[in-house]
């Protein structure tokens, strides 16, 4: 039997309803795929049926050369077929992000709708989102998604607080969240007092800005659902780019009539940060930065995350753009990331994690260190030749240095 | 992106084993017929695009297995169907008698919004075996009239008689179920009183 063209791709994603009606597919047209999706659904049904009464569903199938991973939500099914080396965890994370993106586009009302009308054809509602979903898949494939954090660009704390000041002096009651970002990086994030902003919501807004180039050419007022704020409806984003620059300002409100207020607020902030433009642009160009900035030559790569601000920073590679330095070619990065995932995995099990977790894995060409406490996570790659005592000592040294740089690496409160 | 709405309709084919469900579908989609009988295992899927008036409609046809041992799949398979096609063999009275239990089974398992108006289509297949006929046309027509005026066709998958016509009706009736402008209206304004913090869902 001949293999359809789309099946020869390395990594496939499908979204369909519980009635097996296609909603989105990464490759091929939903129409051509409707029989294939029917078969996928039939496999899921068969398992659901077999285990009737047990709150469980098929999670994955493994063959000699591929994973078929399933994520079943109440009304929508997500499937990934991967012939690559990605770990199961990272494929799950991608499916979860895909679901979040669908909810971000349609709000959770789609679930209610599909439960009451299973035959509903939701495909039309996803029109115009293909590039954003594809972008999401490409970036999540190389993100350290186990960290539950996002990566801002490094910037001297004094400069970042100047931006903060310009926000603080022009606050509006309608302003819920505010961002200074480019299509490749997040520079500053504001959050209304008493509210929180989830890193996934941050990523969703960033995904929208990065994948819709039309948002960059003009001033926009656009709805977006941020599921961790509320999956019941939309918040509204006022998005504008500073003249002749890559730097954009996004102001969000939970009030759909706040356009005027936010625009006034945006204009004022824009005027103030205009003077900082060269500094902002400089910091955007500073990533990816070399691992050598830590001053410890034994390290090949590191990722550092602090829980207090749900942000991480890494050397040599930028997930949002897939840009890399010669010291960290993408294939090597992907392999290292897989090894980080593997080293981190056990820390999710309570027996292994009691506030402190350290794992050192030795491979032929590198040693992987994974450290996790209630405050931070550190991953690092070192030469495989080093004795364990040296690894511990160097890691402590790196950690000390990273802590001293937190103010510049992250957007502090 | 193509302009205009695209429609995908889920069509379920039911009926006793060996009445010709797979053959009908193959004749319709692939214009092929084989004398060889191969039992369907679980379900088969085929897709066909048709024009209904000015609308391009994709039919996702679920050809189910007639044998009883596969029927445990029911509920899930029938979920969200837009049309149900019931097939019997004109040379087998039993296959015709069973049509009404297929209908009951479908309605009870799929639980559609308004069962009275759910589009069913009845097909009496194997018209090429006229000499062996056991189910008179009149009897089947009467049954269809009594059951909410279901469209009824006598077909031959072998000789391609009435197959296209039957499926055209199937597509048209299924489409009629899909309301013209399907209302999807997410909440527009969250603000208005204090928003309820949507419980942490979706992630993790």
JSON list of N, CA and C in Angstrom, two decimals, chain A residues 18-21 31 34-35 38-39 45 49 96 106-110 113 116-121 123-124 195 200 229-230 232-236 254-256, chain B residues 5-10 45-47 49 58 60 62 72-73 76-77 79-80 82 113 179 182-184 186-191 195 197-201 203-204:
[
{"chain": "A", "resi": 18, "resn": "UNK", "atom": "N", "xyz": [-14.64, 14.71, 19.23]},
{"chain": "A", "resi": 18, "resn": "UNK", "atom": "CA", "xyz": [-14.93, 13.35, 19.69]},
{"chain": "A", "resi": 18, "resn": "UNK", "atom": "C", "xyz": [-15.80, 12.59, 18.70]},
{"chain": "A", "resi": 19, "resn": "UNK", "atom": "N", "xyz": [-16.35, 13.30, 17.70]},
{"chain": "A", "resi": 19, "resn": "UNK", "atom": "CA", "xyz": [-17.10, 12.61, 16.63]},
{"chain": "A", "resi": 19, "resn": "UNK", "atom": "C", "xyz": [-16.16, 12.31, 15.46]},
{"chain": "A", "resi": 20, "resn": "UNK", "atom": "N", "xyz": [-14.87, 12.54, 15.64]},
{"chain": "A", "resi": 20, "resn": "UNK", "atom": "CA", "xyz": [-13.85, 12.30, 14.61]},
{"chain": "A", "resi": 20, "resn": "UNK", "atom": "C", "xyz": [-13.93, 13.28, 13.45]},
{"chain": "A", "resi": 21, "resn": "UNK", "atom": "N", "xyz": [-14.46, 14.45, 13.69]},
{"chain": "A", "resi": 21, "resn": "UNK", "atom": "CA", "xyz": [-14.43, 15.47, 12.64]},
{"chain": "A", "resi": 21, "resn": "UNK", "atom": "C", "xyz": [-13.14, 16.28, 12.80]},
{"chain": "A", "resi": 31, "resn": "UNK", "atom": "N", "xyz": [-9.70, 17.53, 4.77]},
{"chain": "A", "resi": 31, "resn": "UNK", "atom": "CA", "xyz": [-10.60, 16.69, 3.97]},
{"chain": "A", "resi": 31, "resn": "UNK", "atom": "C", "xyz": [-9.92, 15.38, 3.59]},
{"chain": "A", "resi": 34, "resn": "UNK", "atom": "N", "xyz": [-9.69, 12.94, 6.48]},
{"chain": "A", "resi": 34, "resn": "UNK", "atom": "CA", "xyz": [-10.83, 12.59, 7.32]},
{"chain": "A", "resi": 34, "resn": "UNK", "atom": "C", "xyz": [-10.96, 11.09, 7.54]},
{"chain": "A", "resi": 35, "resn": "UNK", "atom": "N", "xyz": [-10.53, 10.28, 6.58]},
{"chain": "A", "resi": 35, "resn": "UNK", "atom": "CA", "xyz": [-10.60, 8.83, 6.81]},
{"chain": "A", "resi": 35, "resn": "UNK", "atom": "C", "xyz": [-9.54, 8.39, 7.81]},
{"chain": "A", "resi": 38, "resn": "UNK", "atom": "N", "xyz": [-10.65, 9.28, 11.15]},
{"chain": "A", "resi": 38, "resn": "UNK", "atom": "CA", "xyz": [-11.66, 8.32, 11.56]},
{"chain": "A", "resi": 38, "resn": "UNK", "atom": "C", "xyz": [-11.01, 7.09, 12.19]},
{"chain": "A", "resi": 39, "resn": "UNK", "atom": "N", "xyz": [-9.94, 6.62, 11.56]},
{"chain": "A", "resi": 39, "resn": "UNK", "atom": "CA", "xyz": [-9.25, 5.43, 12.09]},
{"chain": "A", "resi": 39, "resn": "UNK", "atom": "C", "xyz": [-8.62, 5.71, 13.44]},
{"chain": "A", "resi": 45, "resn": "UNK", "atom": "N", "xyz": [-11.66, 4.99, 20.54]},
{"chain": "A", "resi": 45, "resn": "UNK", "atom": "CA", "xyz": [-12.95, 4.48, 20.99]},
{"chain": "A", "resi": 45, "resn": "UNK", "atom": "C", "xyz": [-12.80, 3.05, 21.51]},
{"chain": "A", "resi": 49, "resn": "UNK", "atom": "N", "xyz": [-13.79, 1.91, 25.11]},
{"chain": "A", "resi": 49, "resn": "UNK", "atom": "CA", "xyz": [-14.83, 0.93, 25.24]},
{"chain": "A", "resi": 49, "resn": "UNK", "atom": "C", "xyz": [-14.37, -0.26, 26.07]},
{"chain": "A", "resi": 96, "resn": "UNK", "atom": "N", "xyz": [-0.40, 19.46, 24.91]},
{"chain": "A", "resi": 96, "resn": "UNK", "atom": "CA", "xyz": [-1.08, 20.31, 25.88]},
{"chain": "A", "resi": 96, "resn": "UNK", "atom": "C", "xyz": [-1.06, 21.77, 25.44]},
{"chain": "A", "resi": 106, "resn": "UNK", "atom": "N", "xyz": [-10.53, 29.98, 20.71]},
{"chain": "A", "resi": 106, "resn": "UNK", "atom": "CA", "xyz": [-11.99, 29.82, 20.69]},
{"chain": "A", "resi": 106, "resn": "UNK", "atom": "C", "xyz": [-12.66, 29.97, 22.05]},
{"chain": "A", "resi": 107, "resn": "UNK", "atom": "N", "xyz": [-11.89, 30.04, 23.09]},
{"chain": "A", "resi": 107, "resn": "UNK", "atom": "CA", "xyz": [-12.34, 29.98, 24.48]},
{"chain": "A", "resi": 107, "resn": "UNK", "atom": "C", "xyz": [-12.91, 28.59, 24.78]},
{"chain": "A", "resi": 108, "resn": "UNK", "atom": "N", "xyz": [-13.11, 28.30, 26.04]},
{"chain": "A", "resi": 108, "resn": "UNK", "atom": "CA", "xyz": [-13.57, 26.97, 26.42]},
{"chain": "A", "resi": 108, "resn": "UNK", "atom": "C", "xyz": [-15.05, 26.74, 26.07]},
{"chain": "A", "resi": 109, "resn": "UNK", "atom": "N", "xyz": [-15.70, 27.76, 25.52]},
{"chain": "A", "resi": 109, "resn": "UNK", "atom": "CA", "xyz": [-17.08, 27.56, 25.07]},
{"chain": "A", "resi": 109, "resn": "UNK", "atom": "C", "xyz": [-17.15, 26.48, 23.99]},
{"chain": "A", "resi": 110, "resn": "UNK", "atom": "N", "xyz": [-16.04, 26.25, 23.32]},
{"chain": "A", "resi": 110, "resn": "UNK", "atom": "CA", "xyz": [-16.03, 25.24, 22.28]},
{"chain": "A", "resi": 110, "resn": "UNK", "atom": "C", "xyz": [-16.29, 23.86, 22.90]},
{"chain": "A", "resi": 113, "resn": "UNK", "atom": "N", "xyz": [-19.96, 23.66, 23.62]},
{"chain": "A", "resi": 113, "resn": "UNK", "atom": "CA", "xyz": [-20.65, 23.53, 22.34]},
{"chain": "A", "resi": 113, "resn": "UNK", "atom": "C", "xyz": [-20.57, 22.10, 21.81]},
{"chain": "A", "resi": 116, "resn": "UNK", "atom": "N", "xyz": [-22.68, 19.58, 23.79]},
{"chain": "A", "resi": 116, "resn": "UNK", "atom": "CA", "xyz": [-24.12, 19.61, 23.50]},
{"chain": "A", "resi": 116, "resn": "UNK", "atom": "C", "xyz": [-24.41, 19.27, 22.04]},
{"chain": "A", "resi": 117, "resn": "UNK", "atom": "N", "xyz": [-23.49, 19.54, 21.14]},
{"chain": "A", "resi": 117, "resn": "UNK", "atom": "CA", "xyz": [-23.69, 19.19, 19.73]},
{"chain": "A", "resi": 117, "resn": "UNK", "atom": "C", "xyz": [-22.45, 18.48, 19.19]},
{"chain": "A", "resi": 118, "resn": "UNK", "atom": "N", "xyz": [-22.34, 17.17, 19.43]},
{"chain": "A", "resi": 118, "resn": "UNK", "atom": "CA", "xyz": [-21.12, 16.46, 19.04]},
{"chain": "A", "resi": 118, "resn": "UNK", "atom": "C", "xyz": [-20.84, 16.52, 17.53]},
{"chain": "A", "resi": 119, "resn": "UNK", "atom": "N", "xyz": [-21.87, 16.76, 16.72]},
{"chain": "A", "resi": 119, "resn": "UNK", "atom": "CA", "xyz": [-21.64, 16.74, 15.28]},
{"chain": "A", "resi": 119, "resn": "UNK", "atom": "C", "xyz": [-21.12, 18.09, 14.77]},
{"chain": "A", "resi": 120, "resn": "UNK", "atom": "N", "xyz": [-20.95, 19.04, 15.67]},
{"chain": "A", "resi": 120, "resn": "UNK", "atom": "CA", "xyz": [-20.53, 20.37, 15.26]},
{"chain": "A", "resi": 120, "resn": "UNK", "atom": "C", "xyz": [-19.18, 20.33, 14.51]},
{"chain": "A", "resi": 121, "resn": "UNK", "atom": "N", "xyz": [-19.13, 21.05, 13.39]},
{"chain": "A", "resi": 121, "resn": "UNK", "atom": "CA", "xyz": [-17.94, 21.07, 12.55]},
{"chain": "A", "resi": 121, "resn": "UNK", "atom": "C", "xyz": [-17.09, 22.30, 12.95]},
{"chain": "A", "resi": 123, "resn": "UNK", "atom": "N", "xyz": [-14.03, 23.03, 12.42]},
{"chain": "A", "resi": 123, "resn": "UNK", "atom": "CA", "xyz": [-12.87, 23.33, 11.59]},
{"chain": "A", "resi": 123, "resn": "UNK", "atom": "C", "xyz": [-12.87, 24.76, 11.07]},
{"chain": "A", "resi": 124, "resn": "UNK", "atom": "N", "xyz": [-14.06, 25.23, 10.70]},
{"chain": "A", "resi": 124, "resn": "UNK", "atom": "CA", "xyz": [-14.14, 26.58, 10.13]},
{"chain": "A", "resi": 124, "resn": "UNK", "atom": "C", "xyz": [-13.72, 27.66, 11.12]},
{"chain": "A", "resi": 195, "resn": "UNK", "atom": "N", "xyz": [-3.31, 40.62, 40.62]},
{"chain": "A", "resi": 195, "resn": "UNK", "atom": "CA", "xyz": [-3.50, 39.57, 39.63]},
{"chain": "A", "resi": 195, "resn": "UNK", "atom": "C", "xyz": [-2.17, 38.85, 39.45]},
{"chain": "A", "resi": 200, "resn": "UNK", "atom": "N", "xyz": [2.18, 30.43, 30.74]},
{"chain": "A", "resi": 200, "resn": "UNK", "atom": "CA", "xyz": [1.55, 29.92, 29.50]},
{"chain": "A", "resi": 200, "resn": "UNK", "atom": "C", "xyz": [0.78, 31.03, 28.80]},
{"chain": "A", "resi": 229, "resn": "UNK", "atom": "N", "xyz": [-5.99, 32.96, 32.92]},
{"chain": "A", "resi": 229, "resn": "UNK", "atom": "CA", "xyz": [-6.68, 34.10, 33.51]},
{"chain": "A", "resi": 229, "resn": "UNK", "atom": "C", "xyz": [-8.16, 33.74, 33.58]},
{"chain": "A", "resi": 230, "resn": "UNK", "atom": "N", "xyz": [-8.74, 33.42, 32.42]},
{"chain": "A", "resi": 230, "resn": "UNK", "atom": "CA", "xyz": [-10.09, 32.86, 32.37]},
{"chain": "A", "resi": 230, "resn": "UNK", "atom": "C", "xyz": [-10.29, 32.21, 31.02]},
{"chain": "A", "resi": 232, "resn": "UNK", "atom": "N", "xyz": [-13.15, 31.39, 29.97]},
{"chain": "A", "resi": 232, "resn": "UNK", "atom": "CA", "xyz": [-14.56, 31.59, 29.62]},
{"chain": "A", "resi": 232, "resn": "UNK", "atom": "C", "xyz": [-14.77, 32.66, 28.55]},
{"chain": "A", "resi": 233, "resn": "UNK", "atom": "N", "xyz": [-13.79, 33.51, 28.38]},
{"chain": "A", "resi": 233, "resn": "UNK", "atom": "CA", "xyz": [-14.00, 34.58, 27.41]},
{"chain": "A", "resi": 233, "resn": "UNK", "atom": "C", "xyz": [-12.69, 35.21, 27.00]},
{"chain": "A", "resi": 234, "resn": "UNK", "atom": "N", "xyz": [-12.80, 36.32, 26.29]},
{"chain": "A", "resi": 234, "resn": "UNK", "atom": "CA", "xyz": [-11.61, 36.97, 25.76]},
{"chain": "A", "resi": 234, "resn": "UNK", "atom": "C", "xyz": [-11.16, 38.15, 26.62]},
{"chain": "A", "resi": 235, "resn": "UNK", "atom": "N", "xyz": [-9.87, 38.40, 26.59]},
{"chain": "A", "resi": 235, "resn": "UNK", "atom": "CA", "xyz": [-9.37, 39.69, 27.00]},
{"chain": "A", "resi": 235, "resn": "UNK", "atom": "C", "xyz": [-8.97, 40.39, 25.70]},
{"chain": "A", "resi": 236, "resn": "UNK", "atom": "N", "xyz": [-8.69, 41.68, 25.76]},
{"chain": "A", "resi": 236, "resn": "UNK", "atom": "CA", "xyz": [-8.41, 42.42, 24.53]},
{"chain": "A", "resi": 236, "resn": "UNK", "atom": "C", "xyz": [-7.01, 43.02, 24.57]},
{"chain": "A", "resi": 254, "resn": "UNK", "atom": "N", "xyz": [-9.35, 43.42, 30.43]},
{"chain": "A", "resi": 254, "resn": "UNK", "atom": "CA", "xyz": [-10.51, 42.53, 30.48]},
{"chain": "A", "resi": 254, "resn": "UNK", "atom": "C", "xyz": [-11.79, 43.31, 30.17]},
{"chain": "A", "resi": 255, "resn": "UNK", "atom": "N", "xyz": [-11.62, 44.53, 29.77]},
{"chain": "A", "resi": 255, "resn": "UNK", "atom": "CA", "xyz": [-12.76, 45.35, 29.39]},
{"chain": "A", "resi": 255, "resn": "UNK", "atom": "C", "xyz": [-12.70, 45.61, 27.88]},
{"chain": "A", "resi": 256, "resn": "UNK", "atom": "N", "xyz": [-13.71, 45.11, 27.15]},
{"chain": "A", "resi": 256, "resn": "UNK", "atom": "CA", "xyz": [-13.66, 45.19, 25.69]},
{"chain": "A", "resi": 256, "resn": "UNK", "atom": "C", "xyz": [-13.82, 46.63, 25.19]},
{"chain": "B", "resi": 5, "resn": "UNK", "atom": "N", "xyz": [-17.66, 28.56, 3.84]},
{"chain": "B", "resi": 5, "resn": "UNK", "atom": "CA", "xyz": [-17.60, 27.50, 4.84]},
{"chain": "B", "resi": 5, "resn": "UNK", "atom": "C", "xyz": [-17.37, 26.17, 4.20]},
{"chain": "B", "resi": 6, "resn": "UNK", "atom": "N", "xyz": [-16.61, 25.35, 4.88]},
{"chain": "B", "resi": 6, "resn": "UNK", "atom": "CA", "xyz": [-16.44, 23.99, 4.41]},
{"chain": "B", "resi": 6, "resn": "UNK", "atom": "C", "xyz": [-17.30, 23.11, 5.30]},
{"chain": "B", "resi": 7, "resn": "UNK", "atom": "N", "xyz": [-17.86, 22.08, 4.71]},
{"chain": "B", "resi": 7, "resn": "UNK", "atom": "CA", "xyz": [-18.71, 21.20, 5.51]},
{"chain": "B", "resi": 7, "resn": "UNK", "atom": "C", "xyz": [-18.17, 19.79, 5.48]},
{"chain": "B", "resi": 8, "resn": "UNK", "atom": "N", "xyz": [-18.11, 19.19, 6.64]},
{"chain": "B", "resi": 8, "resn": "UNK", "atom": "CA", "xyz": [-17.75, 17.79, 6.71]},
{"chain": "B", "resi": 8, "resn": "UNK", "atom": "C", "xyz": [-18.88, 17.07, 7.42]},
{"chain": "B", "resi": 9, "resn": "UNK", "atom": "N", "xyz": [-19.43, 16.07, 6.75]},
{"chain": "B", "resi": 9, "resn": "UNK", "atom": "CA", "xyz": [-20.57, 15.38, 7.33]},
{"chain": "B", "resi": 9, "resn": "UNK", "atom": "C", "xyz": [-20.21, 13.93, 7.62]},
{"chain": "B", "resi": 10, "resn": "UNK", "atom": "N", "xyz": [-20.61, 13.49, 8.77]},
{"chain": "B", "resi": 10, "resn": "UNK", "atom": "CA", "xyz": [-20.30, 12.13, 9.19]},
{"chain": "B", "resi": 10, "resn": "UNK", "atom": "C", "xyz": [-21.51, 11.24, 8.88]},
{"chain": "B", "resi": 45, "resn": "UNK", "atom": "N", "xyz": [-13.35, 3.38, 6.62]},
{"chain": "B", "resi": 45, "resn": "UNK", "atom": "CA", "xyz": [-13.63, 4.79, 6.38]},
{"chain": "B", "resi": 45, "resn": "UNK", "atom": "C", "xyz": [-13.35, 5.16, 4.95]},
{"chain": "B", "resi": 46, "resn": "UNK", "atom": "N", "xyz": [-14.22, 5.91, 4.36]},
{"chain": "B", "resi": 46, "resn": "UNK", "atom": "CA", "xyz": [-13.96, 6.47, 3.04]},
{"chain": "B", "resi": 46, "resn": "UNK", "atom": "C", "xyz": [-14.44, 7.91, 3.02]},
{"chain": "B", "resi": 47, "resn": "UNK", "atom": "N", "xyz": [-13.81, 8.68, 2.14]},
{"chain": "B", "resi": 47, "resn": "UNK", "atom": "CA", "xyz": [-14.18, 10.09, 2.04]},
{"chain": "B", "resi": 47, "resn": "UNK", "atom": "C", "xyz": [-14.61, 10.37, 0.61]},
{"chain": "B", "resi": 49, "resn": "UNK", "atom": "N", "xyz": [-16.11, 13.78, -1.84]},
{"chain": "B", "resi": 49, "resn": "UNK", "atom": "CA", "xyz": [-16.56, 15.16, -1.90]},
{"chain": "B", "resi": 49, "resn": "UNK", "atom": "C", "xyz": [-17.70, 15.27, -2.90]},
{"chain": "B", "resi": 58, "resn": "UNK", "atom": "N", "xyz": [-17.90, 17.45, 2.19]},
{"chain": "B", "resi": 58, "resn": "UNK", "atom": "CA", "xyz": [-17.09, 16.24, 2.32]},
{"chain": "B", "resi": 58, "resn": "UNK", "atom": "C", "xyz": [-17.86, 15.22, 3.15]},
{"chain": "B", "resi": 60, "resn": "UNK", "atom": "N", "xyz": [-17.71, 11.95, 5.25]},
{"chain": "B", "resi": 60, "resn": "UNK", "atom": "CA", "xyz": [-16.82, 11.01, 5.94]},
{"chain": "B", "resi": 60, "resn": "UNK", "atom": "C", "xyz": [-17.70, 9.80, 6.24]},
{"chain": "B", "resi": 62, "resn": "UNK", "atom": "N", "xyz": [-18.61, 6.19, 7.45]},
{"chain": "B", "resi": 62, "resn": "UNK", "atom": "CA", "xyz": [-18.22, 5.16, 8.41]},
{"chain": "B", "resi": 62, "resn": "UNK", "atom": "C", "xyz": [-18.97, 3.88, 8.06]},
{"chain": "B", "resi": 72, "resn": "UNK", "atom": "N", "xyz": [-20.16, -3.78, 19.90]},
{"chain": "B", "resi": 72, "resn": "UNK", "atom": "CA", "xyz": [-19.87, -3.11, 21.16]},
{"chain": "B", "resi": 72, "resn": "UNK", "atom": "C", "xyz": [-19.35, -1.69, 20.93]},
{"chain": "B", "resi": 73, "resn": "UNK", "atom": "N", "xyz": [-18.86, -1.43, 19.71]},
{"chain": "B", "resi": 73, "resn": "UNK", "atom": "CA", "xyz": [-18.29, -0.12, 19.44]},
{"chain": "B", "resi": 73, "resn": "UNK", "atom": "C", "xyz": [-19.31, 0.99, 19.31]},
{"chain": "B", "resi": 76, "resn": "UNK", "atom": "N", "xyz": [-19.55, 5.07, 20.67]},
{"chain": "B", "resi": 76, "resn": "UNK", "atom": "CA", "xyz": [-18.50, 5.96, 20.25]},
{"chain": "B", "resi": 76, "resn": "UNK", "atom": "C", "xyz": [-18.57, 6.21, 18.74]},
{"chain": "B", "resi": 77, "resn": "UNK", "atom": "N", "xyz": [-18.81, 5.15, 17.98]},
{"chain": "B", "resi": 77, "resn": "UNK", "atom": "CA", "xyz": [-18.86, 5.29, 16.53]},
{"chain": "B", "resi": 77, "resn": "UNK", "atom": "C", "xyz": [-19.98, 6.21, 16.07]},
{"chain": "B", "resi": 79, "resn": "UNK", "atom": "N", "xyz": [-21.36, 8.66, 17.67]},
{"chain": "B", "resi": 79, "resn": "UNK", "atom": "CA", "xyz": [-21.33, 10.00, 18.24]},
{"chain": "B", "resi": 79, "resn": "UNK", "atom": "C", "xyz": [-21.15, 11.08, 17.16]},
{"chain": "B", "resi": 80, "resn": "UNK", "atom": "N", "xyz": [-22.04, 12.03, 17.18]},
{"chain": "B", "resi": 80, "resn": "UNK", "atom": "CA", "xyz": [-21.91, 13.15, 16.27]},
{"chain": "B", "resi": 80, "resn": "UNK", "atom": "C", "xyz": [-22.18, 12.83, 14.81]},
{"chain": "B", "resi": 82, "resn": "UNK", "atom": "N", "xyz": [-24.11, 12.78, 11.29]},
{"chain": "B", "resi": 82, "resn": "UNK", "atom": "CA", "xyz": [-25.05, 13.72, 10.66]},
{"chain": "B", "resi": 82, "resn": "UNK", "atom": "C", "xyz": [-26.13, 12.99, 9.88]},
{"chain": "B", "resi": 113, "resn": "UNK", "atom": "N", "xyz": [-30.06, 15.12, 19.11]},
{"chain": "B", "resi": 113, "resn": "UNK", "atom": "CA", "xyz": [-30.85, 16.22, 19.70]},
{"chain": "B", "resi": 113, "resn": "UNK", "atom": "C", "xyz": [-32.35, 16.04, 19.49]},
{"chain": "B", "resi": 179, "resn": "UNK", "atom": "N", "xyz": [-27.45, 23.58, 10.69]},
{"chain": "B", "resi": 179, "resn": "UNK", "atom": "CA", "xyz": [-28.15, 24.85, 10.58]},
{"chain": "B", "resi": 179, "resn": "UNK", "atom": "C", "xyz": [-27.33, 25.84, 9.77]},
{"chain": "B", "resi": 182, "resn": "UNK", "atom": "N", "xyz": [-24.23, 28.44, 11.85]},
{"chain": "B", "resi": 182, "resn": "UNK", "atom": "CA", "xyz": [-24.10, 27.82, 13.16]},
{"chain": "B", "resi": 182, "resn": "UNK", "atom": "C", "xyz": [-23.57, 28.84, 14.13]},
{"chain": "B", "resi": 183, "resn": "UNK", "atom": "N", "xyz": [-24.36, 29.08, 15.14]},
{"chain": "B", "resi": 183, "resn": "UNK", "atom": "CA", "xyz": [-24.01, 30.14, 16.07]},
{"chain": "B", "resi": 183, "resn": "UNK", "atom": "C", "xyz": [-22.91, 29.68, 17.01]},
{"chain": "B", "resi": 184, "resn": "UNK", "atom": "N", "xyz": [-21.76, 30.32, 16.90]},
{"chain": "B", "resi": 184, "resn": "UNK", "atom": "CA", "xyz": [-20.74, 30.09, 17.90]},
{"chain": "B", "resi": 184, "resn": "UNK", "atom": "C", "xyz": [-20.36, 31.43, 18.48]},
{"chain": "B", "resi": 186, "resn": "UNK", "atom": "N", "xyz": [-18.63, 32.99, 21.60]},
{"chain": "B", "resi": 186, "resn": "UNK", "atom": "CA", "xyz": [-17.95, 32.99, 22.88]},
{"chain": "B", "resi": 186, "resn": "UNK", "atom": "C", "xyz": [-18.26, 34.27, 23.64]},
{"chain": "B", "resi": 187, "resn": "UNK", "atom": "N", "xyz": [-18.15, 34.20, 24.93]},
{"chain": "B", "resi": 187, "resn": "UNK", "atom": "CA", "xyz": [-18.40, 35.39, 25.75]},
{"chain": "B", "resi": 187, "resn": "UNK", "atom": "C", "xyz": [-17.47, 36.51, 25.29]},
{"chain": "B", "resi": 188, "resn": "UNK", "atom": "N", "xyz": [-18.00, 37.67, 25.13]},
{"chain": "B", "resi": 188, "resn": "UNK", "atom": "CA", "xyz": [-17.17, 38.76, 24.65]},
{"chain": "B", "resi": 188, "resn": "UNK", "atom": "C", "xyz": [-16.52, 39.50, 25.79]},
{"chain": "B", "resi": 189, "resn": "UNK", "atom": "N", "xyz": [-17.28, 39.75, 26.81]},
{"chain": "B", "resi": 189, "resn": "UNK", "atom": "CA", "xyz": [-16.75, 40.59, 27.88]},
{"chain": "B", "resi": 189, "resn": "UNK", "atom": "C", "xyz": [-16.60, 39.83, 29.18]},
{"chain": "B", "resi": 190, "resn": "UNK", "atom": "N", "xyz": [-15.39, 39.80, 29.67]},
{"chain": "B", "resi": 190, "resn": "UNK", "atom": "CA", "xyz": [-15.15, 39.10, 30.93]},
{"chain": "B", "resi": 190, "resn": "UNK", "atom": "C", "xyz": [-15.42, 40.02, 32.09]},
{"chain": "B", "resi": 191, "resn": "UNK", "atom": "N", "xyz": [-15.16, 41.29, 31.86]},
{"chain": "B", "resi": 191, "resn": "UNK", "atom": "CA", "xyz": [-15.28, 42.27, 32.91]},
{"chain": "B", "resi": 191, "resn": "UNK", "atom": "C", "xyz": [-16.74, 42.67, 33.05]},
{"chain": "B", "resi": 195, "resn": "UNK", "atom": "N", "xyz": [-14.46, 39.09, 37.60]},
{"chain": "B", "resi": 195, "resn": "UNK", "atom": "CA", "xyz": [-14.41, 37.82, 36.84]},
{"chain": "B", "resi": 195, "resn": "UNK", "atom": "C", "xyz": [-14.17, 36.67, 37.81]},
{"chain": "B", "resi": 197, "resn": "UNK", "atom": "N", "xyz": [-12.19, 33.59, 38.61]},
{"chain": "B", "resi": 197, "resn": "UNK", "atom": "CA", "xyz": [-10.89, 33.05, 38.16]},
{"chain": "B", "resi": 197, "resn": "UNK", "atom": "C", "xyz": [-11.15, 31.65, 37.64]},
{"chain": "B", "resi": 198, "resn": "UNK", "atom": "N", "xyz": [-11.08, 31.48, 36.33]},
{"chain": "B", "resi": 198, "resn": "UNK", "atom": "CA", "xyz": [-11.31, 30.17, 35.75]},
{"chain": "B", "resi": 198, "resn": "UNK", "atom": "C", "xyz": [-10.40, 29.18, 36.44]},
{"chain": "B", "resi": 199, "resn": "UNK", "atom": "N", "xyz": [-10.97, 28.12, 36.96]},
{"chain": "B", "resi": 199, "resn": "UNK", "atom": "CA", "xyz": [-10.12, 27.19, 37.70]},
{"chain": "B", "resi": 199, "resn": "UNK", "atom": "C", "xyz": [-9.04, 26.67, 36.78]},
{"chain": "B", "resi": 200, "resn": "UNK", "atom": "N", "xyz": [-7.88, 26.42, 37.34]},
{"chain": "B", "resi": 200, "resn": "UNK", "atom": "CA", "xyz": [-6.75, 26.02, 36.51]},
{"chain": "B", "resi": 200, "resn": "UNK", "atom": "C", "xyz": [-7.08, 24.72, 35.79]},
{"chain": "B", "resi": 201, "resn": "UNK", "atom": "N", "xyz": [-7.32, 24.89, 34.53]},
{"chain": "B", "resi": 201, "resn": "UNK", "atom": "CA", "xyz": [-7.63, 23.74, 33.69]},
{"chain": "B", "resi": 201, "resn": "UNK", "atom": "C", "xyz": [-6.58, 23.71, 32.61]},
{"chain": "B", "resi": 203, "resn": "UNK", "atom": "N", "xyz": [-3.97, 23.51, 31.38]},
{"chain": "B", "resi": 203, "resn": "UNK", "atom": "CA", "xyz": [-2.56, 23.21, 31.50]},
{"chain": "B", "resi": 203, "resn": "UNK", "atom": "C", "xyz": [-2.39, 22.05, 32.46]},
{"chain": "B", "resi": 204, "resn": "UNK", "atom": "N", "xyz": [-1.45, 21.25, 32.20]},
{"chain": "B", "resi": 204, "resn": "UNK", "atom": "CA", "xyz": [-1.08, 20.10, 33.01]},
{"chain": "B", "resi": 204, "resn": "UNK", "atom": "C", "xyz": [-2.22, 19.13, 33.28]}
]
